[in-house]
């Protein structure tokens, strides 16, 4: 299967799951698992949820447990993405100064803010054990994934 076919298949499986699932955490867990299990360069996949004015709290995830269960806006790649409302693609985390390490095996990371009415309500965070694995196709695919979960946020 080509990567595009894999991405299309995952999108339709997520669409189907979300059409019949009203529980946010079940859906976010489903997405974390399906992404980690089906895309080779996704080694840790998880969601952070915004709490209060400037905290990110770890939600459902697939992969190794992380010590970073609560992150302030501005701190690390996740915090920077939340503060700026921008997608962060870091192809080599050893070159990023404002970075919170979960494990030495992680070499790169992509973080996408989930926006609702212009506000950041959560984030999708993916770590990879490869350097430089993320392409515009990943970004485009993951933007679509993020746009599908909006219904779970107020
Ligand atoms: N590396 C992230 C912290 C979260 S973990 O990747 C799960 C960061 O710098 O914000």
PDB file of N, CA and C in Angstrom, residues 24-60:
ATOM      1  N   UNK A  24     -15.379  11.550  23.894  1.00  0.00           N
ATOM      2  CA  UNK A  24     -14.158  12.157  23.364  1.00  0.00           C
ATOM      3  C   UNK A  24     -12.934  11.279  23.572  1.00  0.00           C
ATOM      4  N   UNK A  25     -12.726  10.815  24.812  1.00  0.00           N
ATOM      5  CA  UNK A  25     -11.500  10.076  25.080  1.00  0.00           C
ATOM      6  C   UNK A  25     -11.426   8.761  24.307  1.00  0.00           C
ATOM      7  N   UNK A  26     -12.575   8.101  24.118  1.00  0.00           N
ATOM      8  CA  UNK A  26     -12.562   6.863  23.316  1.00  0.00           C
ATOM      9  C   UNK A  26     -12.111   7.156  21.894  1.00  0.00           C
ATOM     10  N   UNK A  27     -12.604   8.256  21.347  1.00  0.00           N
ATOM     11  CA  UNK A  27     -12.222   8.603  19.976  1.00  0.00           C
ATOM     12  C   UNK A  27     -10.755   9.007  19.883  1.00  0.00           C
ATOM     13  N   UNK A  28     -10.284   9.787  20.861  1.00  0.00           N
ATOM     14  CA  UNK A  28      -8.880  10.217  20.819  1.00  0.00           C
ATOM     15  C   UNK A  28      -7.942   9.027  21.025  1.00  0.00           C
ATOM     16  N   UNK A  29      -8.395   8.059  21.837  1.00  0.00           N
ATOM     17  CA  UNK A  29      -7.590   6.841  22.019  1.00  0.00           C
ATOM     18  C   UNK A  29      -7.555   6.029  20.720  1.00  0.00           C
ATOM     19  N   UNK A  30      -8.711   5.924  20.062  1.00  0.00           N
ATOM     20  CA  UNK A  30      -8.795   5.198  18.790  1.00  0.00           C
ATOM     21  C   UNK A  30      -7.842   5.817  17.770  1.00  0.00           C
ATOM     22  N   UNK A  31      -7.868   7.144  17.678  1.00  0.00           N
ATOM     23  CA  UNK A  31      -7.006   7.838  16.705  1.00  0.00           C
ATOM     24  C   UNK A  31      -5.524   7.624  17.055  1.00  0.00           C
ATOM     25  N   UNK A  32      -5.188   7.748  18.353  1.00  0.00           N
ATOM     26  CA  UNK A  32      -3.780   7.549  18.765  1.00  0.00           C
ATOM     27  C   UNK A  32      -3.309   6.159  18.347  1.00  0.00           C
ATOM     28  N   UNK A  33      -4.130   5.153  18.639  1.00  0.00           N
ATOM     29  CA  UNK A  33      -3.741   3.770  18.337  1.00  0.00           C
ATOM     30  C   UNK A  33      -3.622   3.528  16.837  1.00  0.00           C
ATOM     31  N   UNK A  34      -4.606   3.992  16.093  1.00  0.00           N
ATOM     32  CA  UNK A  34      -4.610   3.688  14.651  1.00  0.00           C
ATOM     33  C   UNK A  34      -3.435   4.385  13.948  1.00  0.00           C
ATOM     34  N   UNK A  35      -3.105   5.588  14.391  1.00  0.00           N
ATOM     35  CA  UNK A  35      -1.974   6.295  13.781  1.00  0.00           C
ATOM     36  C   UNK A  35      -0.664   5.599  14.133  1.00  0.00           C
ATOM     37  N   UNK A  36      -0.495   5.273  15.407  1.00  0.00           N
ATOM     38  CA  UNK A  36       0.778   4.651  15.820  1.00  0.00           C
ATOM     39  C   UNK A  36       0.958   3.269  15.164  1.00  0.00           C
ATOM     40  N   UNK A  37      -0.135   2.513  15.058  1.00  0.00           N
ATOM     41  CA  UNK A  37      -0.026   1.141  14.550  1.00  0.00           C
ATOM     42  C   UNK A  37       0.125   1.045  13.037  1.00  0.00           C
ATOM     43  N   UNK A  38      -0.268   2.100  12.318  1.00  0.00           N
ATOM     44  CA  UNK A  38      -0.304   1.989  10.854  1.00  0.00           C
ATOM     45  C   UNK A  38       0.672   2.875  10.096  1.00  0.00           C
ATOM     46  N   UNK A  39       1.306   3.798  10.795  1.00  0.00           N
ATOM     47  CA  UNK A  39       2.280   4.650  10.109  1.00  0.00           C
ATOM     48  C   UNK A  39       3.644   4.387  10.741  1.00  0.00           C
ATOM     49  N   UNK A  40       4.552   3.885   9.908  1.00  0.00           N
ATOM     50  CA  UNK A  40       5.817   3.372  10.431  1.00  0.00           C
ATOM     51  C   UNK A  40       6.622   4.396  11.225  1.00  0.00           C
ATOM     52  N   UNK A  41       6.629   5.640  10.741  1.00  0.00           N
ATOM     53  CA  UNK A  41       7.476   6.632  11.428  1.00  0.00           C
ATOM     54  C   UNK A  41       6.754   7.362  12.568  1.00  0.00           C
ATOM     55  N   UNK A  42       5.567   6.895  12.964  1.00  0.00           N
ATOM     56  CA  UNK A  42       4.895   7.471  14.137  1.00  0.00           C
ATOM     57  C   UNK A  42       5.143   6.527  15.327  1.00  0.00           C
ATOM     58  N   UNK A  43       6.023   6.920  16.228  1.00  0.00           N
ATOM     59  CA  UNK A  43       6.393   6.024  17.334  1.00  0.00           C
ATOM     60  C   UNK A  43       5.694   6.362  18.659  1.00  0.00           C
ATOM     61  N   UNK A  44       5.234   7.567  18.777  1.00  0.00           N
ATOM     62  CA  UNK A  44       4.419   7.965  19.939  1.00  0.00           C
ATOM     63  C   UNK A  44       3.376   8.939  19.408  1.00  0.00           C
ATOM     64  N   UNK A  45       2.123   8.681  19.717  1.00  0.00           N
ATOM     65  CA  UNK A  45       1.041   9.540  19.229  1.00  0.00           C
ATOM     66  C   UNK A  45       0.129   9.861  20.409  1.00  0.00           C
ATOM     67  N   UNK A  46      -0.123  11.131  20.635  1.00  0.00           N
ATOM     68  CA  UNK A  46      -0.994  11.447  21.758  1.00  0.00           C
ATOM     69  C   UNK A  46      -1.626  12.816  21.634  1.00  0.00           C
ATOM     70  N   UNK A  47      -2.589  13.040  22.507  1.00  0.00           N
ATOM     71  CA  UNK A  47      -3.301  14.313  22.539  1.00  0.00           C
ATOM     72  C   UNK A  47      -3.013  15.026  23.851  1.00  0.00           C
ATOM     73  N   UNK A  48      -2.825  16.326  23.771  1.00  0.00           N
ATOM     74  CA  UNK A  48      -2.825  17.193  24.952  1.00  0.00           C
ATOM     75  C   UNK A  48      -4.091  18.028  24.886  1.00  0.00           C
ATOM     76  N   UNK A  49      -4.698  18.245  26.056  1.00  0.00           N
ATOM     77  CA  UNK A  49      -5.941  19.013  26.130  1.00  0.00           C
ATOM     78  C   UNK A  49      -5.687  20.280  26.924  1.00  0.00           C
ATOM     79  N   UNK A  50      -6.225  21.388  26.452  1.00  0.00           N
ATOM     80  CA  UNK A  50      -6.007  22.664  27.143  1.00  0.00           C
ATOM     81  C   UNK A  50      -6.857  22.697  28.406  1.00  0.00           C
ATOM     82  N   UNK A  51      -6.190  23.137  29.500  1.00  0.00           N
ATOM     83  CA  UNK A  51      -6.900  23.292  30.769  1.00  0.00           C
ATOM     84  C   UNK A  51      -6.639  24.709  31.270  1.00  0.00           C
ATOM     85  N   UNK A  52      -7.688  25.413  31.611  1.00  0.00           N
ATOM     86  CA  UNK A  52      -7.530  26.788  32.109  1.00  0.00           C
ATOM     87  C   UNK A  52      -6.964  27.688  31.035  1.00  0.00           C
ATOM     88  N   UNK A  53      -6.176  28.697  31.481  1.00  0.00           N
ATOM     89  CA  UNK A  53      -5.670  29.707  30.559  1.00  0.00           C
ATOM     90  C   UNK A  53      -4.452  29.262  29.774  1.00  0.00           C
ATOM     91  N   UNK A  54      -3.561  28.522  30.444  1.00  0.00           N
ATOM     92  CA  UNK A  54      -2.310  28.205  29.732  1.00  0.00           C
ATOM     93  C   UNK A  54      -1.639  26.900  30.148  1.00  0.00           C
ATOM     94  N   UNK A  55      -2.454  25.877  30.319  1.00  0.00           N
ATOM     95  CA  UNK A  55      -1.896  24.550  30.625  1.00  0.00           C
ATOM     96  C   UNK A  55      -2.341  23.532  29.588  1.00  0.00           C
ATOM     97  N   UNK A  56      -1.411  22.644  29.240  1.00  0.00           N
ATOM     98  CA  UNK A  56      -1.739  21.484  28.404  1.00  0.00           C
ATOM     99  C   UNK A  56      -1.647  20.255  29.289  1.00  0.00           C
ATOM    100  N   UNK A  57      -2.683  19.439  29.271  1.00  0.00           N
ATOM    101  CA  UNK A  57      -2.698  18.233  30.102  1.00  0.00           C
ATOM    102  C   UNK A  57      -2.763  17.021  29.180  1.00  0.00           C
ATOM    103  N   UNK A  58      -1.936  16.030  29.483  1.00  0.00           N
ATOM    104  CA  UNK A  58      -1.889  14.835  28.632  1.00  0.00           C
ATOM    105  C   UNK A  58      -3.232  14.110  28.636  1.00  0.00           C
ATOM    106  N   UNK A  59      -3.713  13.798  27.460  1.00  0.00           N
ATOM    107  CA  UNK A  59      -4.941  13.018  27.293  1.00  0.00           C
ATOM    108  C   UNK A  59      -4.593  11.630  26.784  1.00  0.00           C
ATOM    109  N   UNK A  60      -5.481  11.016  25.997  1.00  0.00           N
ATOM    110  CA  UNK A  60      -5.197   9.684  25.461  1.00  0.00           C
ATOM    111  C   UNK A  60      -3.931   9.675  24.591  1.00  0.00           C
TER     112      UNK A  60
END
